[in-house]
PDB file of C-alpha atoms in Angstrom:
ATOM      1  CA  MET A  19      40.886  24.225  14.382  1.00 89.00           C
ATOM      2  CA  ARG A  20      41.278  22.655  17.827  1.00 92.00           C
ATOM      3  CA  ALA A  21      40.779  18.893  17.937  1.00 93.00           C
ATOM      4  CA  SER A  22      38.261  19.315  20.756  1.00 95.00           C
ATOM      5  CA  ILE A  23      36.079  21.552  18.584  1.00 94.00           C
ATOM      6  CA  GLN A  24      36.417  19.249  15.601  1.00 95.00           C
ATOM      7  CA  ASN A  25      35.171  16.401  17.777  1.00 95.00           C
ATOM      8  CA  LEU A  26      32.324  18.563  19.054  1.00 96.00           C
ATOM      9  CA  ILE A  27      31.251  19.342  15.495  1.00 97.00           C
ATOM     10  CA  LYS A  28      31.678  15.726  14.400  1.00 96.00           C
ATOM     11  CA  ASN A  29      29.325  14.621  17.187  1.00 97.00           C
ATOM     12  CA  SER A  30      26.873  17.495  16.735  1.00 97.00           C
ATOM     13  CA  ILE A  31      26.295  18.202  13.031  1.00 98.00           C
ATOM     14  CA  PHE A  32      25.468  15.587  10.418  1.00 98.00           C
ATOM     15  CA  ILE A  33      24.606  15.401   6.733  1.00 98.00           C
ATOM     16  CA  GLU A  34      21.071  14.018   6.689  1.00 98.00           C
ATOM     17  CA  CYS A  35      20.907  13.728   2.912  1.00 98.00           C
ATOM     18  CA  THR A  36      21.852  15.389  -0.341  1.00 98.00           C
ATOM     19  CA  LEU A  37      19.515  16.804  -2.958  1.00 98.00           C
ATOM     20  CA  PRO A  38      17.992  15.730  -5.214  1.00 98.00           C
ATOM     21  CA  ASN A  39      16.530  13.039  -2.960  1.00 97.00           C
ATOM     22  CA  THR A  40      14.217  10.555  -4.632  1.00 96.00           C
ATOM     23  CA  GLU A  41      13.142   8.822  -1.418  1.00 96.00           C
ATOM     24  CA  HIS A  42      11.461  11.979  -0.132  1.00 96.00           C
ATOM     25  CA  SER A  43      10.731  13.494  -3.553  1.00 96.00           C
ATOM     26  CA  ILE A  44      12.790  16.624  -2.951  1.00 97.00           C
ATOM     27  CA  CYS A  45      14.691  18.206  -5.824  1.00 97.00           C
ATOM     28  CA  LYS A  46      17.712  20.463  -5.575  1.00 98.00           C
ATOM     29  CA  THR A  47      17.280  24.199  -6.108  1.00 97.00           C
ATOM     30  CA  LYS A  48      17.052  25.595  -9.622  1.00 93.00           C
ATOM     31  CA  TYR A  49      20.185  27.646  -8.910  1.00 93.00           C
ATOM     32  CA  THR A  50      22.294  24.708  -7.744  1.00 95.00           C
ATOM     33  CA  THR A  51      24.944  23.475 -10.160  1.00 94.00           C
ATOM     34  CA  ALA A  52      26.156  20.544  -8.024  1.00 92.00           C
ATOM     35  CA  GLU A  53      24.078  19.020  -5.217  1.00 97.00           C
ATOM     36  CA  ASP A  54      22.529  20.547  -2.119  1.00 98.00           C
ATOM     37  CA  PHE A  55      23.122  19.345   1.430  1.00 98.00           C
ATOM     38  CA  CYS A  56      20.563  18.920   4.204  1.00 98.00           C
ATOM     39  CA  LEU A  57      22.043  19.057   7.690  1.00 98.00           C
ATOM     40  CA  THR A  58      20.811  18.054  11.120  1.00 98.00           C
ATOM     41  CA  LYS A  59      22.138  18.494  14.655  1.00 98.00           C
ATOM     42  CA  SER A  60      22.251  16.697  17.980  1.00 97.00           C
ATOM     43  CA  SER A  61      20.937  19.686  19.945  1.00 98.00           C
ATOM     44  CA  ASP A  62      20.616  23.456  19.856  1.00 98.00           C
ATOM     45  CA  ASP A  63      22.980  23.702  22.818  1.00 98.00           C
ATOM     46  CA  SER A  64      25.724  22.005  20.815  1.00 98.00           C
ATOM     47  CA  ILE A  65      25.260  24.568  18.034  1.00 98.00           C
ATOM     48  CA  ALA A  66      25.612  27.408  20.549  1.00 98.00           C
ATOM     49  CA  GLN A  67      28.778  25.774  21.901  1.00 98.00           C
ATOM     50  CA  ILE A  68      30.236  25.444  18.411  1.00 98.00           C
ATOM     51  CA  ILE A  69      29.553  29.093  17.595  1.00 98.00           C
ATOM     52  CA  TYR A  70      30.925  30.442  20.875  1.00 98.00           C
ATOM     53  CA  ASN A  71      34.036  28.272  20.933  1.00 97.00           C
ATOM     54  CA  ASN A  72      34.890  28.872  17.281  1.00 96.00           C
ATOM     55  CA  ILE A  73      34.711  32.678  17.360  1.00 96.00           C
ATOM     56  CA  VAL A  74      38.425  33.024  18.047  1.00 95.00           C
ATOM     57  CA  GLU A  75      39.574  30.856  15.128  1.00 94.00           C
ATOM     58  CA  TYR A  76      36.955  32.284  12.770  1.00 94.00           C
ATOM     59  CA  ALA A  77      37.928  35.869  13.618  1.00 93.00           C
ATOM     60  CA  ILE A  78      41.697  35.645  13.934  1.00 90.00           C
ATOM     61  CA  GLY A  79      42.835  32.514  12.161  1.00 78.00           C
ATOM     62  CA  GLU A  80      44.334  29.477  13.825  1.00 81.00           C
ATOM     63  CA  PHE A  81      47.930  30.261  12.857  1.00 81.00           C
ATOM     64  CA  ASP A  82      47.888  33.650  14.599  1.00 86.00           C
ATOM     65  CA  ILE A  83      46.435  32.438  17.897  1.00 92.00           C
ATOM     66  CA  ASP A  84      48.315  31.937  21.144  1.00 92.00           C
ATOM     67  CA  TYR A  85      46.658  28.714  22.257  1.00 95.00           C
ATOM     68  CA  ASN A  86      48.321  28.972  25.663  1.00 94.00           C
ATOM     69  CA  ASN A  87      46.186  32.052  26.346  1.00 94.00           C
ATOM     70  CA  LEU A  88      43.004  31.045  24.573  1.00 94.00           C
ATOM     71  CA  ASP A  89      40.541  32.988  26.722  1.00 96.00           C
ATOM     72  CA  GLU A  90      42.549  36.191  26.263  1.00 96.00           C
ATOM     73  CA  GLU A  91      42.663  35.556  22.529  1.00 95.00           C
ATOM     74  CA  GLN A  92      38.876  35.195  22.531  1.00 95.00           C
ATOM     75  CA  CYS A  93      38.545  38.612  24.164  1.00 95.00           C
ATOM     76  CA  ARG A  94      40.944  40.079  21.599  1.00 94.00           C
ATOM     77  CA  ALA A  95      39.021  38.511  18.727  1.00 94.00           C
ATOM     78  CA  ILE A  96      35.710  39.914  19.941  1.00 95.00           C
ATOM     79  CA  ALA A  97      37.178  43.390  20.547  1.00 94.00           C
ATOM     80  CA  GLU A  98      39.252  43.726  17.374  1.00 93.00           C
ATOM     81  CA  ASN A  99      37.812  41.371  14.755  1.00 92.00           C
ATOM     82  CA  LEU A 100      34.096  40.958  15.445  1.00 93.00           C
ATOM     83  CA  LYS A 101      31.039  43.184  15.331  1.00 94.00           C
ATOM     84  CA  PHE A 102      29.817  42.811  18.907  1.00 94.00           C
ATOM     85  CA  ASP A 103      28.987  45.782  21.117  1.00 92.00           C
ATOM     86  CA  GLU A 104      28.462  44.855  24.761  1.00 91.00           C
ATOM     87  CA  ASP A 105      26.522  48.104  25.264  1.00 91.00           C
ATOM     88  CA  ALA A 106      24.158  47.561  22.326  1.00 93.00           C
ATOM     89  CA  ASN A 107      20.532  46.723  23.006  1.00 94.00           C
ATOM     90  CA  TYR A 108      19.530  43.081  22.984  1.00 92.00           C
ATOM     91  CA  THR A 109      17.652  43.262  19.694  1.00 95.00           C
ATOM     92  CA  SER A 110      20.748  44.611  17.954  1.00 94.00           C
ATOM     93  CA  LYS A 111      22.896  41.842  19.422  1.00 96.00           C
ATOM     94  CA  LEU A 112      20.541  39.202  18.059  1.00 96.00           C
ATOM     95  CA  ARG A 113      20.892  40.659  14.562  1.00 95.00           C
ATOM     96  CA  TYR A 114      24.669  40.382  14.318  1.00 95.00           C
ATOM     97  CA  GLY A 115      25.937  38.330  11.412  1.00 95.00           C
ATOM     98  CA  PHE A 116      28.737  36.451  13.147  1.00 96.00           C
ATOM     99  CA  TYR A 117      26.479  33.646  14.432  1.00 97.00           C
ATOM    100  CA  GLY A 118      25.864  32.347  10.940  1.00 97.00           C
ATOM    101  CA  GLU A 119      29.361  33.165   9.717  1.00 96.00           C
ATOM    102  CA  VAL A 120      31.062  31.186  12.495  1.00 97.00           C
ATOM    103  CA  LEU A 121      28.679  28.304  11.854  1.00 98.00           C
ATOM    104  CA  LEU A 122      29.487  28.365   8.126  1.00 98.00           C
ATOM    105  CA  TYR A 123      33.209  28.448   8.932  1.00 96.00           C
ATOM    106  CA  SER A 124      32.756  25.360  11.108  1.00 97.00           C
ATOM    107  CA  LEU A 125      30.736  23.472   8.501  1.00 97.00           C
ATOM    108  CA  LEU A 126      33.091  24.131   5.615  1.00 97.00           C
ATOM    109  CA  ILE A 127      36.172  22.950   7.476  1.00 95.00           C
ATOM    110  CA  ASN A 128      34.635  19.879   9.060  1.00 96.00           C
ATOM    111  CA  LEU A 129      32.132  18.651   6.479  1.00 96.00           C
ATOM    112  CA  PHE A 130      33.949  19.665   3.304  1.00 96.00           C
ATOM    113  CA  SER A 131      37.600  19.675   4.437  1.00 93.00           C
ATOM    114  CA  THR A 132      38.321  23.226   3.324  1.00 93.00           C
ATOM    115  CA  ASP A 133      41.290  25.297   4.436  1.00 88.00           C
ATOM    116  CA  VAL A 134      40.974  28.953   5.375  1.00 89.00           C
ATOM    117  CA  LEU A 135      42.396  31.361   2.813  1.00 87.00           C
ATOM    118  CA  ILE A 136      41.956  34.370   5.080  1.00 88.00           C
ATOM    119  CA  SER A 137      39.872  34.851   8.216  1.00 88.00           C
ATOM    120  CA  LYS A 138      36.838  37.105   7.804  1.00 89.00           C
ATOM    121  CA  GLY A 139      37.656  38.932  11.030  1.00 87.00           C
ATOM    122  CA  TYR A 140      40.587  40.702   9.383  1.00 87.00           C
ATOM    123  CA  PHE A 141      38.094  42.779   7.383  1.00 86.00           C
ATOM    124  CA  TYR A 142      36.397  44.194  10.484  1.00 86.00           C
ATOM    125  CA  SER A 143      37.220  47.780  11.475  1.00 85.00           C
ATOM    126  CA  PRO A 144      36.839  48.702  15.184  1.00 86.00           C
ATOM    127  CA  LEU A 145      36.513  52.342  14.078  1.00 83.00           C
ATOM    128  CA  GLU A 146      33.624  51.753  11.696  1.00 83.00           C
ATOM    129  CA  LYS A 147      32.001  49.034  13.839  1.00 80.00           C
ATOM    130  CA  GLY A 148      29.959  47.817  10.887  1.00 84.00           C
ATOM    131  CA  GLU A 149      29.477  44.329   9.520  1.00 86.00           C
ATOM    132  CA  PRO A 150      32.413  43.576   7.195  1.00 84.00           C
ATOM    133  CA  LYS A 151      31.411  43.647   3.535  1.00 90.00           C
ATOM    134  CA  GLY A 152      32.013  40.862   1.057  1.00 91.00           C
ATOM    135  CA  PHE A 153      31.554  37.129   1.292  1.00 94.00           C
ATOM    136  CA  ASP A 154      31.153  35.507   4.695  1.00 95.00           C
ATOM    137  CA  ALA A 155      33.915  32.930   4.207  1.00 95.00           C
ATOM    138  CA  TYR A 156      37.115  32.767   2.178  1.00 92.00           C
ATOM    139  CA  HIS A 157      38.240  29.149   2.044  1.00 92.00           C
ATOM    140  CA  LEU A 158      39.874  26.847  -0.476  1.00 89.00           C
ATOM    141  CA  ILE A 159      40.471  23.211  -1.292  1.00 89.00           C
ATOM    142  CA  GLN A 160      43.696  22.178  -2.969  1.00 82.00           C
ATOM    143  CA  HIS A 161      43.863  19.062  -5.119  1.00 76.00           C
ATOM    144  CA  ASP A 162      46.919  17.663  -6.878  1.00 71.00           C
ATOM    145  CA  ASP A 163      46.430  19.741 -10.007  1.00 76.00           C
ATOM    146  CA  LYS A 164      43.632  22.091  -9.078  1.00 82.00           C
ATOM    147  CA  VAL A 165      42.533  24.609  -6.466  1.00 85.00           C
ATOM    148  CA  GLU A 166      38.944  25.478  -5.567  1.00 90.00           C
ATOM    149  CA  LEU A 167      38.230  28.895  -4.082  1.00 90.00           C
ATOM    150  CA  TRP A 168      35.267  28.590  -1.714  1.00 94.00           C
ATOM    151  CA  PHE A 169      33.730  32.028  -1.177  1.00 94.00           C
ATOM    152  CA  GLY A 170      30.644  31.388   0.956  1.00 96.00           C
ATOM    153  CA  GLU A 171      27.574  33.090   2.341  1.00 97.00           C
ATOM    154  CA  ALA A 172      25.753  32.455   5.618  1.00 97.00           C
ATOM    155  CA  LYS A 173      22.242  33.300   6.768  1.00 97.00           C
ATOM    156  CA  PHE A 174      20.870  32.404  10.204  1.00 97.00           C
ATOM    157  CA  ARG A 175      17.292  33.576  10.720  1.00 95.00           C
ATOM    158  CA  LYS A 176      14.080  32.405  12.361  1.00 95.00           C
ATOM    159  CA  ASP A 177      11.864  32.351   9.261  1.00 94.00           C
ATOM    160  CA  TYR A 178      13.281  30.339   6.351  1.00 96.00           C
ATOM    161  CA  LYS A 179      11.919  32.816   3.798  1.00 96.00           C
ATOM    162  CA  THR A 180      13.942  35.751   5.142  1.00 95.00           C
ATOM    163  CA  PRO A 181      17.427  34.276   4.581  1.00 95.00           C
ATOM    164  CA  ILE A 182      16.396  32.922   1.193  1.00 96.00           C
ATOM    165  CA  ASP A 183      15.144  36.370   0.144  1.00 94.00           C
ATOM    166  CA  GLU A 184      18.387  37.951   1.368  1.00 94.00           C
ATOM    167  CA  VAL A 185      20.491  35.531  -0.666  1.00 95.00           C
ATOM    168  CA  LEU A 186      18.461  35.608  -3.861  1.00 94.00           C
ATOM    169  CA  SER A 187      17.994  39.385  -3.899  1.00 91.00           C
ATOM    170  CA  GLY A 188      21.768  39.742  -4.087  1.00 89.00           C
ATOM    171  CA  PHE A 189      22.394  36.919  -6.551  1.00 88.00           C
ATOM    172  CA  SER A 190      23.026  39.075  -9.605  1.00 85.00           C
ATOM    173  CA  LYS A 191      25.632  40.996  -7.589  1.00 88.00           C
ATOM    174  CA  THR A 192      27.309  38.183  -5.638  1.00 89.00           C
ATOM    175  CA  THR A 193      27.765  36.002  -8.731  1.00 87.00           C
ATOM    176  CA  SER A 194      29.131  38.794 -10.917  1.00 86.00           C
ATOM    177  CA  GLU A 195      32.755  38.973 -11.998  1.00 82.00           C
ATOM    178  CA  GLY A 196      33.016  42.493 -10.602  1.00 83.00           C
ATOM    179  CA  TYR A 197      31.980  41.379  -7.127  1.00 87.00           C
ATOM    180  CA  PHE A 198      34.450  38.493  -7.112  1.00 85.00           C
ATOM    181  CA  SER A 199      37.175  40.863  -8.321  1.00 80.00           C
ATOM    182  CA  ASP A 200      36.380  43.317  -5.523  1.00 84.00           C
ATOM    183  CA  ASN A 201      36.639  40.521  -2.970  1.00 87.00           C
ATOM    184  CA  VAL A 202      39.942  39.374  -4.445  1.00 80.00           C
ATOM    185  CA  LEU A 203      41.300  42.922  -4.184  1.00 78.00           C
ATOM    186  CA  ALA A 204      40.160  43.083  -0.554  1.00 84.00           C
ATOM    187  CA  ILE A 205      42.071  39.865   0.125  1.00 81.00           C
ATOM    188  CA  VAL A 206      45.175  41.206  -1.623  1.00 76.00           C
ATOM    189  CA  LYS A 207      44.986  44.345   0.508  1.00 77.00           C
ATOM    190  CA  GLU A 208      45.157  42.063   3.561  1.00 76.00           C
ATOM    191  CA  LYS A 209      47.773  39.801   1.939  1.00 70.00           C
ATOM    192  CA  HIS A 210      49.904  39.699   5.091  1.00 73.00           C
ATOM    193  CA  ASN A 211      47.002  37.885   6.761  1.00 75.00           C
ATOM    194  CA  ILE A 212      46.608  35.196   4.090  1.00 74.00           C
ATOM    195  CA  SER A 213      46.960  31.868   5.829  1.00 70.00           C
ATOM    196  CA  ASN A 214      50.304  30.107   5.590  1.00 60.00           C
ATOM    197  CA  GLY A 215      49.067  26.915   7.178  1.00 52.00           C
ATOM    198  CA  ARG A 216      49.529  23.380   5.886  1.00 46.00           C
ATOM    199  CA  ASP A 217      50.298  23.310   2.174  1.00 51.00           C
ATOM    200  CA  ILE A 218      47.523  25.589   1.008  1.00 50.00           C
ATOM    201  CA  ILE A 219      49.767  28.157  -0.622  1.00 51.00           C
ATOM    202  CA  ASP A 220      51.511  25.665  -2.928  1.00 54.00           C
ATOM    203  CA  LYS A 221      48.943  25.910  -5.681  1.00 57.00           C
ATOM    204  CA  LEU A 222      47.679  29.317  -4.603  1.00 61.00           C
ATOM    205  CA  THR A 223      51.037  31.102  -4.850  1.00 64.00           C
ATOM    206  CA  PRO A 224      50.977  31.847  -8.609  1.00 66.00           C
ATOM    207  CA  ILE A 225      47.437  33.157  -8.291  1.00 65.00           C
ATOM    208  CA  THR A 226      48.102  35.434  -5.316  1.00 63.00           C
ATOM    209  CA  GLN A 227      51.342  36.687  -6.874  1.00 68.00           C
ATOM    210  CA  THR A 228      49.358  37.821  -9.902  1.00 69.00           C
ATOM    211  CA  TRP A 229      46.770  39.440  -7.638  1.00 64.00           C
ATOM    212  CA  LYS A 230      49.440  41.308  -5.690  1.00 62.00           C
ATOM    213  CA  LYS A 231      51.150  42.676  -8.816  1.00 66.00           C
ATOM    214  CA  SER A 232      48.116  44.106 -10.548  1.00 63.00           C
ATOM    215  CA  VAL A 233      44.746  45.552  -9.658  1.00 60.00           C
ATOM    216  CA  LEU A 234      43.555  44.830 -13.198  1.00 64.00           C
ATOM    217  CA  ILE A 235      42.432  41.272 -12.521  1.00 67.00           C
ATOM    218  CA  ASN A 236      40.302  39.281 -14.928  1.00 74.00           C
ATOM    219  CA  ILE A 237      38.826  36.598 -12.704  1.00 71.00           C
ATOM    220  CA  ALA A 238      37.715  34.328 -15.541  1.00 72.00           C
ATOM    221  CA  GLU A 239      41.181  34.388 -17.123  1.00 78.00           C
ATOM    222  CA  GLU A 240      42.980  33.830 -13.818  1.00 75.00           C
ATOM    223  CA  LEU A 241      40.796  30.863 -12.908  1.00 77.00           C
ATOM    224  CA  GLU A 242      41.292  29.220 -16.293  1.00 77.00           C
ATOM    225  CA  LYS A 243      45.024  29.951 -16.401  1.00 78.00           C
ATOM    226  CA  ASN A 244      45.616  28.373 -12.986  1.00 76.00           C
ATOM    227  CA  ASN A 245      43.163  25.484 -13.318  1.00 81.00           C
ATOM    228  CA  ALA A 246      41.106  26.954 -10.491  1.00 83.00           C
ATOM    229  CA  GLU A 247      37.385  26.810  -9.825  1.00 87.00           C
ATOM    230  CA  MET A 248      35.106  29.144  -7.910  1.00 89.00           C
ATOM    231  CA  VAL A 249      32.696  27.515  -5.450  1.00 94.00           C
ATOM    232  CA  TYR A 250      29.824  29.444  -3.848  1.00 95.00           C
ATOM    233  CA  PRO A 251      28.380  27.557  -0.836  1.00 97.00           C
ATOM    234  CA  ILE A 252      25.280  29.107   0.722  1.00 98.00           C
ATOM    235  CA  MET A 253      24.168  28.144   4.223  1.00 98.00           C
ATOM    236  CA  ILE A 254      20.518  28.700   5.097  1.00 98.00           C
ATOM    237  CA  ALA A 255      20.112  28.059   8.834  1.00 98.00           C
ATOM    238  CA  TYR A 256      16.550  28.555  10.022  1.00 98.00           C
ATOM    239  CA  GLN A 257      14.031  27.565  12.659  1.00 97.00           C
ATOM    240  CA  GLN A 258      12.174  24.356  11.876  1.00 95.00           C
ATOM    241  CA  PRO A 259       8.615  25.369  10.874  1.00 93.00           C
ATOM    242  CA  LYS A 260       5.914  24.269  13.294  1.00 90.00           C
ATOM    243  CA  ARG A 261       3.811  21.237  12.414  1.00 89.00           C
ATOM    244  CA  CYS A 262       6.415  20.125   9.877  1.00 92.00           C
ATOM    245  CA  ASN A 263       8.694  17.137   9.933  1.00 96.00           C
ATOM    246  CA  TYR A 264      12.316  17.544   8.887  1.00 97.00           C
ATOM    247  CA  TYR A 265      11.833  16.785   5.201  1.00 97.00           C
ATOM    248  CA  ASP A 266       8.664  18.846   4.872  1.00 97.00           C
ATOM    249  CA  GLY A 267      10.611  21.801   6.254  1.00 97.00           C
ATOM    250  CA  VAL A 268      13.378  21.344   3.695  1.00 98.00           C
ATOM    251  CA  LYS A 269      10.795  21.001   0.945  1.00 97.00           C
ATOM    252  CA  LYS A 270       9.266  24.327   1.984  1.00 97.00           C
ATOM    253  CA  CYS A 271      12.662  25.936   1.405  1.00 98.00           C
ATOM    254  CA  ILE A 272      13.056  24.312  -2.004  1.00 98.00           C
ATOM    255  CA  ASP A 273       9.512  25.209  -3.067  1.00 97.00           C
ATOM    256  CA  TYR A 274       9.997  28.827  -2.014  1.00 96.00           C
ATOM    257  CA  ILE A 275      13.270  29.091  -3.925  1.00 96.00           C
ATOM    258  CA  GLU A 276      11.571  27.605  -6.989  1.00 95.00           C
ATOM    259  CA  GLU A 277       8.816  30.221  -6.739  1.00 94.00           C
ATOM    260  CA  GLN A 278      11.431  32.965  -6.799  1.00 92.00           C
ATOM    261  CA  PHE A 279      13.310  31.299  -9.658  1.00 91.00           C
ATOM    262  CA  ASN A 280      10.149  31.027 -11.746  1.00 91.00           C
ATOM    263  CA  SER A 281       9.384  34.692 -11.132  1.00 88.00           C
ATOM    264  CA  GLY A 282      12.522  35.581 -13.091  1.00 82.00           C
ATOM    265  CA  LYS A 283      13.521  38.255 -10.567  1.00 82.00           C
ATOM    266  CA  TYR A 284      16.746  36.638  -9.400  1.00 83.00           C
ATOM    267  CA  THR A 285      19.403  35.312 -11.743  1.00 80.00           C
ATOM    268  CA  ILE A 286      23.015  34.182 -11.573  1.00 80.00           C
ATOM    269  CA  ASN A 287      25.093  36.829 -13.302  1.00 74.00           C
ATOM    270  CA  THR A 288      28.454  35.188 -13.876  1.00 76.00           C
ATOM    271  CA  THR A 289      30.689  35.183 -16.938  1.00 73.00           C
ATOM    272  CA  PHE A 290      32.846  32.337 -15.614  1.00 78.00           C
ATOM    273  CA  ALA A 291      32.280  28.819 -14.320  1.00 81.00           C
ATOM    274  CA  ILE A 292      31.045  28.699 -10.743  1.00 88.00           C
ATOM    275  CA  LYS A 293      29.739  25.841  -8.621  1.00 93.00           C
ATOM    276  CA  VAL A 294      26.742  26.860  -6.526  1.00 94.00           C
ATOM    277  CA  PHE A 295      25.105  24.809  -3.802  1.00 97.00           C
ATOM    278  CA  PHE A 296      22.931  25.305  -0.721  1.00 98.00           C
ATOM    279  CA  MET A 297      23.143  23.868   2.776  1.00 98.00           C
ATOM    280  CA  PHE A 298      19.796  23.715   4.581  1.00 98.00           C
ATOM    281  CA  PHE A 299      20.168  23.556   8.351  1.00 98.00           C
ATOM    282  CA  PRO A 300      17.037  23.636  10.546  1.00 98.00           C
ATOM    283  CA  VAL A 301      17.354  24.163  14.310  1.00 98.00           C
ATOM    284  CA  ASP A 302      14.744  24.227  17.064  1.00 97.00           C
ATOM    285  CA  ASP A 303      15.065  27.788  18.366  1.00 98.00           C
ATOM    286  CA  VAL A 304      17.270  30.359  16.627  1.00 98.00           C
ATOM    287  CA  LYS A 305      16.769  33.034  19.280  1.00 98.00           C
ATOM    288  CA  LYS A 306      17.759  30.760  22.173  1.00 98.00           C
ATOM    289  CA  ILE A 307      20.966  29.726  20.403  1.00 98.00           C
ATOM    290  CA  LYS A 308      21.957  33.353  19.899  1.00 98.00           C
ATOM    291  CA  GLU A 309      20.939  34.288  23.447  1.00 98.00           C
ATOM    292  CA  GLN A 310      23.147  31.534  24.836  1.00 98.00           C
ATOM    293  CA  VAL A 311      26.121  32.767  22.811  1.00 98.00           C
ATOM    294  CA  ILE A 312      25.516  36.344  23.992  1.00 98.00           C
ATOM    295  CA  GLU A 313      25.397  35.186  27.618  1.00 97.00           C
ATOM    296  CA  TRP A 314      28.673  33.279  27.300  1.00 98.00           C
ATOM    297  CA  ILE A 315      30.371  36.257  25.647  1.00 97.00           C
ATOM    298  CA  SER A 316      29.165  38.625  28.365  1.00 96.00           C
ATOM    299  CA  ASN A 317      30.266  36.242  31.123  1.00 96.00           C
ATOM    300  CA  LYS A 318      33.576  35.459  29.376  1.00 96.00           C
ATOM    301  CA  GLU A 319      32.838  31.764  29.681  1.00 96.00           C
ATOM    302  CA  PRO A 320      36.091  29.737  29.476  1.00 96.00           C
ATOM    303  CA  LEU A 321      36.630  28.133  26.091  1.00 96.00           C
ATOM    304  CA  ILE A 322      36.995  24.453  25.381  1.00 95.00           C
ATOM    305  CA  SER A 323      40.745  23.995  25.036  1.00 88.00           C
TER     306      SER A 323
END
């Protein structure tokens, strides 16, 4: 990621607190196995800038970009690797998933120091023109003796209940071994696009070699054999509820998730160890952020170099 964008994110998005938080009497979600993160921002405009300027690296991957022709690469990314139809009606444009996905990409790299395993844009088909299936981010963190596979999900909606419902309604599927296996196979199919940057493939090599040799992958066995861990970060970006302060808004999210948990409708359906956590990120006006990004795309606004 460009240093200029890293600095923009560093000066725009902050971790307000982690959950549980005793000072404000807010617990973590009942689904969380680690701790949750509550984020804040300097301004909505900075969030729009981050999304627009990070499209190219989210969609293509920083090691395949010609940084001497960045604006052309942005056009290529939008045409070949992103669901965005210039001729679509405005309502359809506002519903695209890339706003949240680019934001998640930015958060994972800058707040959690992840590396990109493979860019999500490589799963987009210009012929089908649909939202790419699977997780919204494929990242990893490599330690001395361990690798963490961060397969994330992003939701960016006006009402906080809508993204929470979308996440929880798919929980039994997205946390199943079959779903993880399907995503692994999709990555293997695009193996020529797996990132070769930094040192990320050192620990990953034995895992990907196994994936490439056989379609009969037992995720639980592969994770244990290679001292790897699956991490499932979930970003809930939403519009700050009216007449609520920051912490009351976060608490509304937690309370709503607890209601759904207590109903017994949504469960984690995994047969292997997985770390789950949420990121709660309120903004002032979701629609205006998306509208600004749409305007910049349409006008081919020059990128921050």
